Amino acid sequence: MAQNPLEKTLDAEWLATQLQDRSMRGIAIETAAMIRSGVIEIGTHLPAVRELAQALGVSPATVSAAWGQLRRQKVIAGRGRNGVWVCGDMLSPRPARFEKIGNFGEHIIADLALSSPDPALLPDLHEAMQHGVGADNLNSYQREAIAPSLLSAARQDWPYDAPAFMAADGGFDGMNLTLQTLLMQGSVVAIEDPTATRLLDMLDNLGAQVIAVKCDEFGPTPESLSQALLKNPSAFIFQPRTHSHCGHAINAERYAALADILSQSHTLIIEDDGIGQLSRYAPLSMGSKLPDRTVHVRSYSKAYGPDLRLAVISGSVDLIKQIKSFRNFGAGWSSRILQEALAWLINDPKTQEGITQAKKVYAERRKAMSDALRIRGVNIPDRDGLAMWIPVPSEQFALVTMAARGIAVLPGERSRIGPGQFIRISTSQVKPEQVDLIADAIVLALDA
């Protein structure tokens, strides 16, 4: 994919003759078709908005909106004085940030880019799946929001008495369903900074105007949230307990402050509990204070296994009804077999003992890395979760330095909105014999 514009600039008059439908949608679709077919080559500069608008006899806003649609699809890049150029010919929307977290090469000996659970610490699914095939209404096409067994199991430690529930095919599927259903294209959305990479991709796909809400050791700061709400965002998205990148969690005092601020707005509250039961903190939700406009999404993948592909969503009856209706464009419901299997695991004492042990092991691995860095003069708080968020002088230097030593990490730019330079390292699968190697590489990465 080209990163910089080439010399060739498309003539506005010529392009105008090729565009038959001069609506915003028509300009976007027909321009995309010419890019896909190779008539307009990658690297080509597109005409200035006003110049093309004049040639087409439409308003500049129409052309600007068409270019905005192509920009969201990662087909064109640039804006302002540098102009706009064609940067790709893959026209379907895709999670560009997440797709960049890929194969770092065969020389990588420690892939710390993905913060995923250790397969060895996940529960055995054999007995659970045997119970799964005994699910009620198996093979029925009845669109059941959530299996009664999973609803009963989830309610045991749900953070509030939610009016309605539904199952989804994993945490990010639940978040995507919620965002696609409840937010309009171009909505203003406040979200904690940093946040999950895939959430930013989802908001890009919606063309959302993102407002960063700063975080500290107790989560989103009241001052930053107050400033964000002055712009009347449609939604505020945050992680109520263990943060997937930074490991912090909201305490009682911060919860009360945020609840007070949010109670003075009409903003929809969307909560992403991605760590789920692996968090050392008790479940928490604004639904306890503002149930009519809180959607809470809990993933079960980290604790029980990603191939169960399950999350549970709660919200008001009206909000859950809307999300369920939108879901009918696709599968309509989650596998009853998997829901029954997960319900069994939640109620199985042996599985729960295993999850308790897994949390202990993850904490030990994270502390080992934190201690190794502290010995080397690098003080990173030993918080919670499966990863550490480390400030660096230069993300690019840190990535190259770490990769040269066989270590892949996530650059902060994939997850942050505001300024700063960071890397995120996964600690969930770090082997004891790798700790010193990784810590030494991080120290070198800090010496930019």
CSV table of C-alpha atoms in Angstrom, one decimal:
chain,number,residue,atom,x,y,z
A,1,MET,CA,0.0,0.0,0.0
A,2,ALA,CA,1.4,3.4,-1.0
A,3,GLN,CA,2.1,5.7,1.9
A,4,ASN,CA,2.9,8.8,-0.1
A,5,PRO,CA,1.3,10.4,-3.1
A,6,LEU,CA,3.0,9.9,-6.5
A,7,GLU,CA,3.4,12.5,-9.2
A,8,LYS,CA,0.4,11.7,-11.3
A,9,THR,CA,-2.7,13.9,-10.7
A,10,LEU,CA,-6.1,13.0,-12.1
A,11,ASP,CA,-7.7,15.7,-14.3
A,12,ALA,CA,-10.9,17.0,-12.8
A,13,GLU,CA,-12.7,17.5,-16.2
A,14,TRP,CA,-11.8,13.9,-17.2
A,15,LEU,CA,-13.0,12.4,-14.0
A,16,ALA,CA,-16.2,14.4,-14.2
A,17,THR,CA,-16.9,12.8,-17.6
A,18,GLN,CA,-16.6,9.3,-16.1
A,19,LEU,CA,-19.0,9.9,-13.3
A,20,GLN,CA,-22.6,9.5,-14.3
A,21,ASP,CA,-24.3,9.5,-10.9
A,22,ARG,CA,-23.4,12.8,-9.3
A,23,SER,CA,-24.8,12.1,-5.8
A,24,MET,CA,-22.4,11.5,-2.9
A,25,ARG,CA,-23.1,7.8,-3.1
A,26,GLY,CA,-22.7,7.7,-6.9
A,27,ILE,CA,-19.4,9.6,-6.9
A,28,ALA,CA,-18.0,7.2,-4.2
A,29,ILE,CA,-19.2,4.0,-5.9
A,30,GLU,CA,-18.1,4.9,-9.4
A,31,THR,CA,-14.7,6.2,-8.3
A,32,ALA,CA,-14.2,3.0,-6.3
A,33,ALA,CA,-15.1,0.9,-9.3
A,34,MET,CA,-12.5,2.7,-11.4
A,35,ILE,CA,-9.9,2.2,-8.6
A,36,ARG,CA,-10.8,-1.5,-8.4
A,37,SER,CA,-10.5,-2.0,-12.1
A,38,GLY,CA,-7.2,-0.2,-12.3
A,39,VAL,CA,-8.5,2.7,-14.5
A,40,ILE,CA,-7.3,4.9,-11.6
A,41,GLU,CA,-4.0,3.6,-10.3
A,42,ILE,CA,-2.8,3.4,-6.8
A,43,GLY,CA,-0.7,6.5,-6.0
A,44,THR,CA,-2.8,8.8,-8.2
A,45,HIS,CA,-3.6,12.2,-6.8
A,46,LEU,CA,-7.4,12.9,-7.0
A,47,PRO,CA,-8.5,16.4,-8.0
A,48,ALA,CA,-9.1,19.1,-5.3
A,49,VAL,CA,-12.6,19.0,-3.9
A,50,ARG,CA,-13.6,22.4,-5.2
A,51,GLU,CA,-12.2,21.8,-8.6
A,52,LEU,CA,-14.0,18.5,-9.0
A,53,ALA,CA,-17.2,19.9,-7.6
A,54,GLN,CA,-17.2,22.7,-10.1
A,55,ALA,CA,-16.6,20.2,-13.0
A,56,LEU,CA,-19.5,18.1,-11.8
A,57,GLY,CA,-21.8,20.9,-11.0
A,58,VAL,CA,-22.3,19.8,-7.4
A,59,SER,CA,-21.5,21.3,-4.0
A,60,PRO,CA,-18.0,20.8,-2.5
A,61,ALA,CA,-19.7,19.1,0.4
A,62,THR,CA,-21.0,16.4,-1.9
A,63,VAL,CA,-17.5,15.6,-3.2
A,64,SER,CA,-16.0,15.9,0.3
A,65,ALA,CA,-18.6,13.4,1.7
A,66,ALA,CA,-17.8,10.9,-1.2
A,67,TRP,CA,-14.1,11.2,-0.4
A,68,GLY,CA,-14.9,10.6,3.3
A,69,GLN,CA,-16.6,7.4,2.4
A,70,LEU,CA,-13.6,6.1,0.4
A,71,ARG,CA,-11.3,7.3,3.2
A,72,ARG,CA,-13.2,5.2,5.7
A,73,GLN,CA,-12.8,2.2,3.4
A,74,LYS,CA,-9.0,2.8,3.3
A,75,VAL,CA,-9.1,3.4,-0.4
A,76,ILE,CA,-7.8,7.0,-0.4
A,77,ALA,CA,-5.6,8.9,2.1
A,78,GLY,CA,-4.7,12.4,2.8
A,79,ARG,CA,-6.6,15.7,3.3
A,80,GLY,CA,-6.0,19.4,3.5
A,81,ARG,CA,-3.0,21.0,1.7
A,82,ASN,CA,-1.4,17.7,0.8
A,83,GLY,CA,-4.5,16.6,-1.2
A,84,VAL,CA,-6.0,13.2,-1.5
A,85,TRP,CA,-4.5,10.2,-3.3
A,86,VAL,CA,-5.4,6.6,-4.0
A,87,CYS,CA,-3.7,4.3,-1.4
A,88,GLY,CA,-5.4,0.9,-2.0
A,89,ASP,CA,-7.9,-1.1,-4.1
A,90,MET,CA,-9.4,-3.3,-1.4
A,91,LEU,CA,-12.8,-1.7,-1.2
A,92,SER,CA,-14.5,-3.6,1.6
A,93,PRO,CA,-14.4,-2.1,5.1
A,94,ARG,CA,-11.7,-3.8,7.2
A,95,PRO,CA,-10.1,-3.4,10.6
A,96,ALA,CA,-6.9,-1.7,9.4
A,97,ARG,CA,-5.3,-1.3,12.8
A,98,PHE,CA,-6.0,-4.9,13.8
A,99,GLU,CA,-4.8,-6.3,10.5
A,100,LYS,CA,-1.4,-4.7,11.0
A,101,ILE,CA,-0.9,-6.9,14.0
A,102,GLY,CA,0.4,-9.8,11.9
A,103,ASN,CA,3.3,-12.0,11.2
A,104,PHE,CA,6.6,-10.4,12.3
A,105,GLY,CA,8.8,-13.1,10.6
A,106,GLU,CA,10.3,-16.4,11.5
A,107,HIS,CA,13.0,-14.9,13.6
A,108,ILE,CA,10.5,-13.8,16.3
A,109,ILE,CA,11.0,-15.9,19.4
A,110,ALA,CA,8.6,-14.1,21.7
A,111,ASP,CA,5.4,-12.7,20.2
A,112,LEU,CA,4.1,-10.3,22.7
A,113,ALA,CA,1.9,-8.3,20.3
A,114,LEU,CA,-1.4,-10.1,21.0
A,115,SER,CA,-2.6,-10.1,24.6
A,116,SER,CA,-4.2,-13.6,24.5
A,117,PRO,CA,-4.7,-16.2,27.2
A,118,ASP,CA,-2.3,-19.1,27.6
A,119,PRO,CA,-4.0,-22.2,26.0
A,120,ALA,CA,-2.5,-24.3,28.8
A,121,LEU,CA,-4.4,-22.3,31.4
A,122,LEU,CA,-7.8,-22.6,29.7
A,123,PRO,CA,-10.3,-25.2,30.8
A,124,ASP,CA,-10.7,-28.6,29.2
A,125,LEU,CA,-13.9,-28.5,27.0
A,126,HIS,CA,-14.6,-32.2,26.5
A,127,GLU,CA,-17.1,-32.7,29.3
A,128,ALA,CA,-18.6,-29.2,28.7
A,129,MET,CA,-19.2,-30.0,25.0
A,130,GLN,CA,-20.9,-33.2,25.9
A,131,HIS,CA,-23.3,-31.2,28.1
A,132,GLY,CA,-23.6,-28.7,25.2
A,133,VAL,CA,-25.2,-31.1,22.8
A,134,GLY,CA,-27.9,-31.7,25.3
A,135,ALA,CA,-29.1,-28.1,25.0
A,136,ASP,CA,-32.9,-27.5,24.8
A,137,ASN,CA,-34.4,-26.6,21.4
A,138,LEU,CA,-31.3,-27.9,19.6
A,139,ASN,CA,-31.5,-27.3,15.8
A,140,SER,CA,-34.5,-25.0,16.3
A,141,TYR,CA,-34.7,-21.9,14.1
A,142,GLN,CA,-36.3,-20.0,17.0
A,143,ARG,CA,-34.3,-16.8,17.6
A,144,GLU,CA,-33.6,-17.1,21.3
A,145,ALA,CA,-31.7,-14.1,22.7
A,146,ILE,CA,-29.9,-16.2,25.3
A,147,ALA,CA,-30.2,-19.8,26.6
A,148,PRO,CA,-31.9,-20.0,30.0
A,149,SER,CA,-28.9,-21.9,31.4
A,150,LEU,CA,-26.4,-19.3,30.4
A,151,LEU,CA,-28.6,-16.5,31.6
A,152,SER,CA,-28.9,-18.1,35.0
A,153,ALA,CA,-25.1,-18.7,35.2
A,154,ALA,CA,-24.2,-15.2,34.0
A,155,ARG,CA,-26.6,-13.5,36.5
A,156,GLN,CA,-24.7,-15.1,39.5
A,157,ASP,CA,-22.1,-12.3,39.4
A,158,TRP,CA,-23.5,-9.8,37.0
A,159,PRO,CA,-22.8,-6.3,38.3
A,160,TYR,CA,-26.4,-5.1,38.3
A,161,ASP,CA,-29.9,-6.3,38.0
A,162,ALA,CA,-30.2,-5.7,34.3
A,163,PRO,CA,-33.6,-5.6,32.6
A,164,ALA,CA,-32.6,-7.7,29.5
A,165,PHE,CA,-29.9,-10.0,28.3
A,166,MET,CA,-28.7,-11.6,25.0
A,167,ALA,CA,-25.7,-13.7,24.0
A,168,ALA,CA,-23.2,-12.7,21.3
A,169,ASP,CA,-20.4,-14.5,19.5
A,170,GLY,CA,-17.6,-13.1,21.6
A,171,GLY,CA,-16.8,-9.8,23.2
A,172,PHE,CA,-15.9,-7.9,20.1
A,173,ASP,CA,-18.9,-9.3,18.2
A,174,GLY,CA,-21.0,-8.0,21.1
A,175,MET,CA,-19.4,-4.5,20.9
A,176,ASN,CA,-19.7,-4.4,17.1
A,177,LEU,CA,-23.4,-5.3,17.3
A,178,THR,CA,-23.9,-2.6,19.9
A,179,LEU,CA,-22.1,0.1,18.0
A,180,GLN,CA,-23.6,-0.8,14.6
A,181,THR,CA,-27.1,-0.8,16.1
A,182,LEU,CA,-27.1,2.1,18.4
A,183,LEU,CA,-24.8,4.6,16.7
A,184,MET,CA,-25.3,6.5,13.4
A,185,GLN,CA,-22.6,7.0,10.8
A,186,GLY,CA,-20.5,10.1,11.8
A,187,SER,CA,-21.6,10.1,15.4
A,188,VAL,CA,-19.5,11.9,18.0
A,189,VAL,CA,-18.2,9.2,20.4
A,190,ALA,CA,-16.1,9.6,23.6
A,191,ILE,CA,-13.8,6.7,24.4
A,192,GLU,CA,-11.1,6.2,27.0
A,193,ASP,CA,-7.5,6.6,25.7
A,194,PRO,CA,-5.9,4.2,25.2
A,195,THR,CA,-8.4,1.6,24.3
A,196,ALA,CA,-8.8,-1.7,22.4
A,197,THR,CA,-7.4,-1.6,18.9
A,198,ARG,CA,-10.5,-3.2,17.4
A,199,LEU,CA,-12.8,-0.7,19.0
A,200,LEU,CA,-11.1,2.1,17.2
A,201,ASP,CA,-11.4,0.1,14.0
A,202,MET,CA,-15.1,-0.3,14.6
A,203,LEU,CA,-15.5,3.4,15.2
A,204,ASP,CA,-13.5,4.2,12.0
A,205,ASN,CA,-15.9,2.0,10.1
A,206,LEU,CA,-18.8,4.1,11.4
A,207,GLY,CA,-17.0,7.3,10.5
A,208,ALA,CA,-17.2,8.3,14.1
A,209,GLN,CA,-15.8,11.6,15.4
A,210,VAL,CA,-13.7,10.2,18.3
A,211,ILE,CA,-13.1,12.2,21.5
A,212,ALA,CA,-10.3,10.9,23.7
A,213,VAL,CA,-11.0,10.6,27.4
A,214,LYS,CA,-7.8,10.5,29.4
A,215,CYS,CA,-7.1,7.8,31.9
A,216,ASP,CA,-5.0,7.5,35.1
A,217,GLU,CA,-4.4,4.7,37.5
A,218,PHE,CA,-8.2,4.6,38.4
A,219,GLY,CA,-9.5,4.8,34.8
A,220,PRO,CA,-11.1,7.7,32.9
A,221,THR,CA,-10.5,11.0,34.7
A,222,PRO,CA,-13.6,13.1,35.7
A,223,GLU,CA,-12.1,16.2,34.2
A,224,SER,CA,-11.5,14.7,30.8
A,225,LEU,CA,-14.9,13.0,30.8
A,226,SER,CA,-16.6,16.3,31.7
A,227,GLN,CA,-14.8,18.1,28.8
A,228,ALA,CA,-15.8,15.3,26.4
A,229,LEU,CA,-19.4,15.5,27.4
A,230,LEU,CA,-19.5,19.3,26.5
A,231,LYS,CA,-19.4,18.1,22.9
A,232,ASN,CA,-22.6,16.1,23.5
A,233,PRO,CA,-21.3,12.6,22.3
A,234,SER,CA,-23.8,10.0,21.3
A,235,ALA,CA,-21.9,7.4,23.4
A,236,PHE,CA,-19.1,7.0,26.0
A,237,ILE,CA,-17.2,3.7,25.7
A,238,PHE,CA,-14.9,2.4,28.5
A,239,GLN,CA,-13.7,-0.7,30.3
A,240,PRO,CA,-15.2,-0.8,33.8
A,241,ARG,CA,-12.8,-3.2,35.5
A,242,THR,CA,-9.4,-4.4,34.4
A,243,HIS,CA,-8.2,-2.4,31.4
A,244,SER,CA,-6.9,-4.6,28.6
A,245,HIS,CA,-3.8,-2.4,28.0
A,246,CYS,CA,-3.0,-0.6,31.1
A,247,GLY,CA,-4.3,-3.0,33.8
A,248,HIS,CA,-5.9,-0.3,35.9
A,249,ALA,CA,-9.5,-0.5,37.3
A,250,ILE,CA,-12.0,2.0,38.5
A,251,ASN,CA,-12.3,2.2,42.3
A,252,ALA,CA,-15.4,3.2,44.3
A,253,GLU,CA,-14.5,6.9,44.5
A,254,ARG,CA,-13.9,7.2,40.7
A,255,TYR,CA,-17.0,5.2,40.0
A,256,ALA,CA,-19.1,7.6,42.0
A,257,ALA,CA,-17.5,10.7,40.3
A,258,LEU,CA,-18.0,9.3,36.8
A,259,ALA,CA,-21.6,8.2,37.6
A,260,ASP,CA,-22.4,11.7,38.8
A,261,ILE,CA,-21.0,13.3,35.7
A,262,LEU,CA,-22.8,10.9,33.4
A,263,SER,CA,-26.1,11.3,35.2
A,264,GLN,CA,-26.1,15.0,34.0
A,265,SER,CA,-26.0,14.0,30.4
A,266,HIS,CA,-28.1,11.9,27.9
A,267,THR,CA,-25.0,10.0,26.6
A,268,LEU,CA,-25.3,6.3,25.9
A,269,ILE,CA,-22.9,4.3,28.1
A,270,ILE,CA,-21.2,1.3,26.5
A,271,GLU,CA,-19.1,-0.9,28.7
A,272,ASP,CA,-16.5,-3.4,27.5
A,273,ASP,CA,-15.6,-6.1,30.1
A,274,GLY,CA,-13.1,-7.9,27.8
A,275,ILE,CA,-11.0,-9.5,30.6
A,276,GLY,CA,-14.1,-10.9,32.2
A,277,GLN,CA,-13.5,-13.4,35.0
A,278,LEU,CA,-9.7,-13.2,34.8
A,279,SER,CA,-9.9,-9.8,36.4
A,280,ARG,CA,-9.0,-9.7,40.1
A,281,TYR,CA,-11.6,-7.0,40.6
A,282,ALA,CA,-15.3,-7.5,41.2
A,283,PRO,CA,-17.7,-6.8,38.2
A,284,LEU,CA,-18.7,-3.2,37.9
A,285,SER,CA,-21.2,-1.3,35.8
A,286,MET,CA,-22.9,2.1,35.4
A,287,GLY,CA,-26.0,0.0,35.0
A,288,SER,CA,-26.3,0.1,38.8
A,289,LYS,CA,-26.9,3.9,38.5
A,290,LEU,CA,-28.1,4.4,34.9
A,291,PRO,CA,-29.7,1.2,33.7
A,292,ASP,CA,-31.9,2.8,31.0
A,293,ARG,CA,-28.9,3.9,28.9
A,294,THR,CA,-26.1,1.4,29.9
A,295,VAL,CA,-25.1,-1.5,27.7
A,296,HIS,CA,-22.7,-3.9,29.4
A,297,VAL,CA,-20.7,-6.4,27.3
A,298,ARG,CA,-18.8,-9.2,29.0
A,299,SER,CA,-16.5,-11.5,27.1
A,300,TYR,CA,-15.9,-15.1,28.3
A,301,SER,CA,-13.1,-15.8,25.8
A,302,LYS,CA,-10.1,-14.9,28.0
A,303,ALA,CA,-11.2,-17.2,30.9
A,304,TYR,CA,-13.0,-20.0,29.1
A,305,GLY,CA,-11.5,-20.1,25.6
A,306,PRO,CA,-11.8,-18.2,22.4
A,307,ASP,CA,-13.4,-21.0,20.5
A,308,LEU,CA,-16.5,-20.9,22.7
A,309,ARG,CA,-17.0,-17.5,20.9
A,310,LEU,CA,-19.4,-16.2,23.6
A,311,ALA,CA,-20.2,-13.0,25.3
A,312,VAL,CA,-23.2,-11.8,27.2
A,313,ILE,CA,-24.8,-8.3,26.7
A,314,SER,CA,-27.1,-6.6,29.1
A,315,GLY,CA,-29.1,-3.4,28.7
A,316,SER,CA,-32.6,-2.0,28.9
A,317,VAL,CA,-35.4,-3.9,27.2
A,318,ASP,CA,-35.6,-1.4,24.4
A,319,LEU,CA,-31.8,-1.3,23.7
A,320,ILE,CA,-31.5,-5.1,23.7
A,321,LYS,CA,-34.5,-5.4,21.4
A,322,GLN,CA,-32.8,-3.1,18.9
A,323,ILE,CA,-29.6,-5.0,19.0
A,324,LYS,CA,-31.4,-8.3,18.6
A,325,SER,CA,-33.3,-7.0,15.6
A,326,PHE,CA,-30.1,-5.7,13.9
A,327,ARG,CA,-28.5,-9.1,14.5
A,328,ASN,CA,-31.2,-10.7,12.3
A,329,PHE,CA,-29.2,-9.5,9.3
A,330,GLY,CA,-26.8,-12.3,10.2
A,331,ALA,CA,-26.9,-15.4,12.4
A,332,GLY,CA,-29.8,-14.2,14.6
A,333,TRP,CA,-28.6,-16.2,17.6
A,334,SER,CA,-25.6,-17.8,19.2
A,335,SER,CA,-25.0,-21.5,19.2
A,336,ARG,CA,-27.1,-23.2,21.9
A,337,ILE,CA,-24.5,-26.0,22.1
A,338,LEU,CA,-21.8,-23.4,23.0
A,339,GLN,CA,-24.1,-21.5,25.4
A,340,GLU,CA,-24.9,-24.7,27.2
A,341,ALA,CA,-21.3,-25.7,27.4
A,342,LEU,CA,-20.3,-22.3,28.8
A,343,ALA,CA,-23.1,-22.4,31.4
A,344,TRP,CA,-21.8,-25.8,32.5
A,345,LEU,CA,-18.3,-24.5,32.9
A,346,ILE,CA,-19.4,-21.5,34.9
A,347,ASN,CA,-21.2,-23.8,37.3
A,348,ASP,CA,-18.4,-26.4,37.4
A,349,PRO,CA,-16.3,-26.2,40.7
A,350,LYS,CA,-13.2,-27.7,39.0
A,351,THR,CA,-13.3,-25.2,36.2
A,352,GLN,CA,-13.6,-22.4,38.7
A,353,GLU,CA,-10.6,-23.7,40.6
A,354,GLY,CA,-8.7,-23.7,37.3
A,355,ILE,CA,-9.6,-20.1,36.6
A,356,THR,CA,-8.5,-19.0,40.1
A,357,GLN,CA,-5.2,-20.8,39.4
A,358,ALA,CA,-4.9,-19.1,36.0
A,359,LYS,CA,-5.3,-15.7,37.6
A,360,LYS,CA,-2.5,-16.5,40.0
A,361,VAL,CA,-0.2,-17.6,37.2
A,362,TYR,CA,-0.9,-14.5,35.1
A,363,ALA,CA,-0.3,-12.3,38.1
A,364,GLU,CA,3.1,-14.1,38.8
A,365,ARG,CA,4.2,-13.7,35.2
A,366,ARG,CA,3.2,-10.0,35.1
A,367,LYS,CA,5.0,-9.4,38.4
A,368,ALA,CA,8.1,-11.2,37.2
A,369,MET,CA,8.3,-8.8,34.3
A,370,SER,CA,7.6,-5.8,36.4
A,371,ASP,CA,10.3,-6.8,38.9
A,372,ALA,CA,12.8,-7.4,36.2
A,373,LEU,CA,12.2,-4.0,34.8
A,374,ARG,CA,12.3,-2.4,38.2
A,375,ILE,CA,15.8,-3.9,38.9
A,376,ARG,CA,16.9,-2.2,35.6
A,377,GLY,CA,15.5,1.1,36.7
A,378,VAL,CA,12.2,1.0,34.8
A,379,ASN,CA,9.2,1.4,37.1
A,380,ILE,CA,6.0,0.1,35.5
A,381,PRO,CA,3.1,-0.3,37.9
A,382,ASP,CA,2.3,-4.0,38.5
A,383,ARG,CA,-1.5,-3.8,38.0
A,384,ASP,CA,-3.8,-6.5,36.6
A,385,GLY,CA,-4.5,-8.2,33.3
A,386,LEU,CA,-2.5,-9.9,30.6
A,387,ALA,CA,-0.4,-7.0,29.4
A,388,MET,CA,1.7,-4.0,30.3
A,389,TRP,CA,1.6,-0.5,28.8
A,390,ILE,CA,5.1,1.1,28.6
A,391,PRO,CA,5.9,4.7,27.7
A,392,VAL,CA,8.9,4.9,25.3
A,393,PRO,CA,10.7,7.9,23.6
A,394,SER,CA,9.9,6.5,20.1
A,395,GLU,CA,7.5,3.7,19.2
A,396,GLN,CA,9.3,3.1,15.9
A,397,PHE,CA,12.7,2.8,17.6
A,398,ALA,CA,11.2,0.5,20.2
A,399,LEU,CA,9.6,-1.8,17.6
A,400,VAL,CA,12.8,-2.1,15.6
A,401,THR,CA,15.0,-2.6,18.7
A,402,MET,CA,12.7,-5.3,20.1
A,403,ALA,CA,12.2,-7.0,16.7
A,404,ALA,CA,16.0,-7.2,16.2
A,405,ARG,CA,16.1,-9.2,19.4
A,406,GLY,CA,13.3,-11.5,18.3
A,407,ILE,CA,10.5,-9.9,20.3
A,408,ALA,CA,7.3,-8.6,18.7
A,409,VAL,CA,5.3,-5.9,20.6
A,410,LEU,CA,2.2,-3.8,19.9
A,411,PRO,CA,2.9,-0.1,19.0
A,412,GLY,CA,0.8,2.3,21.0
A,413,GLU,CA,-0.4,4.1,17.8
A,414,ARG,CA,-2.8,1.2,17.2
A,415,SER,CA,-4.6,1.8,20.5
A,416,ARG,CA,-4.2,5.4,21.4
A,417,ILE,CA,-6.0,8.6,20.2
A,418,GLY,CA,-4.0,11.3,21.8
A,419,PRO,CA,-0.3,12.1,21.9
A,420,GLY,CA,2.5,10.0,23.4
A,421,GLN,CA,4.7,7.1,22.5
A,422,PHE,CA,4.0,3.7,24.0
A,423,ILE,CA,4.4,0.0,23.4
A,424,ARG,CA,2.2,-2.8,24.9
A,425,ILE,CA,3.7,-6.1,25.8
A,426,SER,CA,1.7,-9.2,26.5
A,427,THR,CA,2.8,-11.0,29.7
A,428,SER,CA,0.3,-13.8,29.6
A,429,GLN,CA,2.5,-16.3,27.9
A,430,VAL,CA,6.0,-15.1,28.9
A,431,LYS,CA,8.3,-18.0,29.8
A,432,PRO,CA,10.5,-17.6,32.9
A,433,GLU,CA,13.6,-18.0,30.8
A,434,GLN,CA,12.5,-15.1,28.5
A,435,VAL,CA,12.0,-12.5,31.2
A,436,ASP,CA,15.5,-11.2,31.4
A,437,LEU,CA,15.9,-11.2,27.6
A,438,ILE,CA,12.7,-9.1,27.2
A,439,ALA,CA,13.5,-6.8,30.1
A,440,ASP,CA,17.0,-6.1,28.6
A,441,ALA,CA,15.4,-5.4,25.2
A,442,ILE,CA,12.9,-2.9,26.7
A,443,VAL,CA,15.7,-1.0,28.4
A,444,LEU,CA,17.5,-0.7,25.1
A,445,ALA,CA,14.2,0.4,23.5
A,446,LEU,CA,14.0,3.2,26.0
A,447,ASP,CA,17.4,4.6,25.0
A,448,ALA,CA,16.2,6.3,21.8
